[in-house]
Amino acid sequence: LAAAGLGPDRVHFSGDLSGDAHAKRCAACDLVVDTDMFNGITTTATMLWSGAPVATFATANNAGRCSAAMLLSLGIPDLIARNRRDFLALLERLTGAAPHA
């Protein structure tokens, strides 16, 4: 992560939580970076419900379009990139990171 310009204070990895503790952790996120090919789906719904923004891009398969569908239904198309290159640019813009070479 350091090579990408992200300090340890910007990314948090944690173990399993359930119930209210999980919802509170979700609400503390500044940005959720979705996975490609198989989107977060339930995780994306939980994050959006808690108020955390989710950045994604839609892929050709059904499981790769779920997060984009949720963001569109909520009226948040600005968090959906068209492809991987645009996804990196979106993440750079949202995080203030230096452009990816």
Tab-separated table of C-alpha atoms in Angstrom, residues 13-87:
chain	number	residue	atom	x	y	z
A	13	PHE	CA	-8.014	-4.239	8.098
A	14	SER	CA	-10.048	-5.866	10.835
A	15	GLY	CA	-11.510	-9.186	11.888
A	16	ASP	CA	-15.079	-10.385	11.920
A	17	LEU	CA	-17.736	-8.435	13.765
A	18	SER	CA	-21.484	-8.904	13.865
A	19	GLY	CA	-24.602	-6.897	14.584
A	20	ASP	CA	-24.265	-3.352	15.895
A	21	ALA	CA	-20.463	-3.515	16.045
A	22	HIS	CA	-20.338	-4.327	12.333
A	23	ALA	CA	-22.753	-1.505	11.453
A	24	LYS	CA	-20.683	0.989	13.478
A	25	ARG	CA	-17.509	-0.132	11.732
A	26	CYS	CA	-19.191	0.319	8.357
A	27	ALA	CA	-20.324	3.831	9.239
A	28	ALA	CA	-16.724	4.767	10.114
A	29	CYS	CA	-15.520	4.131	6.541
A	30	ASP	CA	-14.586	7.146	4.447
A	31	LEU	CA	-14.645	5.096	1.260
A	32	VAL	CA	-15.333	1.479	0.356
A	33	VAL	CA	-13.434	0.143	-2.664
A	34	ASP	CA	-15.520	-2.542	-4.347
A	35	THR	CA	-14.089	-5.651	-5.962
A	36	ASP	CA	-14.430	-6.394	-9.643
A	37	MET	CA	-16.000	-9.440	-11.266
A	38	PHE	CA	-17.878	-10.311	-8.053
A	39	ASN	CA	-19.091	-7.151	-6.327
A	40	GLY	CA	-19.741	-6.816	-2.633
A	41	ILE	CA	-23.520	-7.313	-3.025
A	42	THR	CA	-24.542	-7.841	0.635
A	43	THR	CA	-21.489	-5.960	1.848
A	44	THR	CA	-22.235	-3.115	-0.550
A	45	ALA	CA	-25.833	-2.945	0.673
A	46	THR	CA	-24.669	-2.888	4.305
A	47	MET	CA	-22.095	-0.185	3.610
A	48	LEU	CA	-24.578	1.996	1.734
A	49	TRP	CA	-27.190	1.481	4.463
A	50	SER	CA	-24.659	2.660	7.041
A	51	GLY	CA	-23.876	5.766	4.983
A	52	ALA	CA	-20.441	4.745	3.698
A	53	PRO	CA	-19.752	5.597	0.040
A	54	VAL	CA	-18.899	2.672	-2.263
A	55	ALA	CA	-16.817	3.147	-5.425
A	56	THR	CA	-17.254	0.466	-8.096
A	57	PHE	CA	-17.202	-0.330	-11.779
A	58	ALA	CA	-19.546	-2.670	-13.576
A	59	THR	CA	-18.245	-5.714	-15.401
A	60	ALA	CA	-19.943	-7.915	-18.001
A	61	ASN	CA	-21.163	-10.626	-15.635
A	62	ASN	CA	-24.220	-10.273	-13.413
A	63	ALA	CA	-22.250	-10.470	-10.149
A	64	GLY	CA	-20.066	-7.621	-11.404
A	65	ARG	CA	-22.983	-5.222	-11.873
A	66	CYS	CA	-24.767	-5.470	-8.518
A	67	SER	CA	-23.047	-2.588	-6.755
A	68	ALA	CA	-23.508	-0.312	-9.765
A	69	ALA	CA	-27.217	-1.190	-9.822
A	70	MET	CA	-27.538	-0.259	-6.139
A	71	LEU	CA	-25.702	3.037	-6.637
A	72	LEU	CA	-27.882	3.873	-9.653
A	73	SER	CA	-31.067	3.109	-7.718
A	74	LEU	CA	-29.869	5.473	-4.967
A	75	GLY	CA	-29.075	8.202	-7.497
A	76	ILE	CA	-25.282	8.069	-6.970
A	77	PRO	CA	-23.883	7.383	-10.467
A	78	ASP	CA	-20.736	9.445	-9.766
A	79	LEU	CA	-19.276	6.515	-7.798
A	80	ILE	CA	-19.491	4.138	-10.786
A	81	ALA	CA	-16.536	3.936	-13.160
A	82	ARG	CA	-16.837	2.602	-16.715
A	83	ASN	CA	-13.671	0.485	-16.672
A	84	ARG	CA	-10.541	-0.284	-14.633
A	85	ARG	CA	-8.629	2.758	-15.852
A	86	ASP	CA	-11.525	5.047	-14.946
A	87	PHE	CA	-11.869	3.188	-11.639
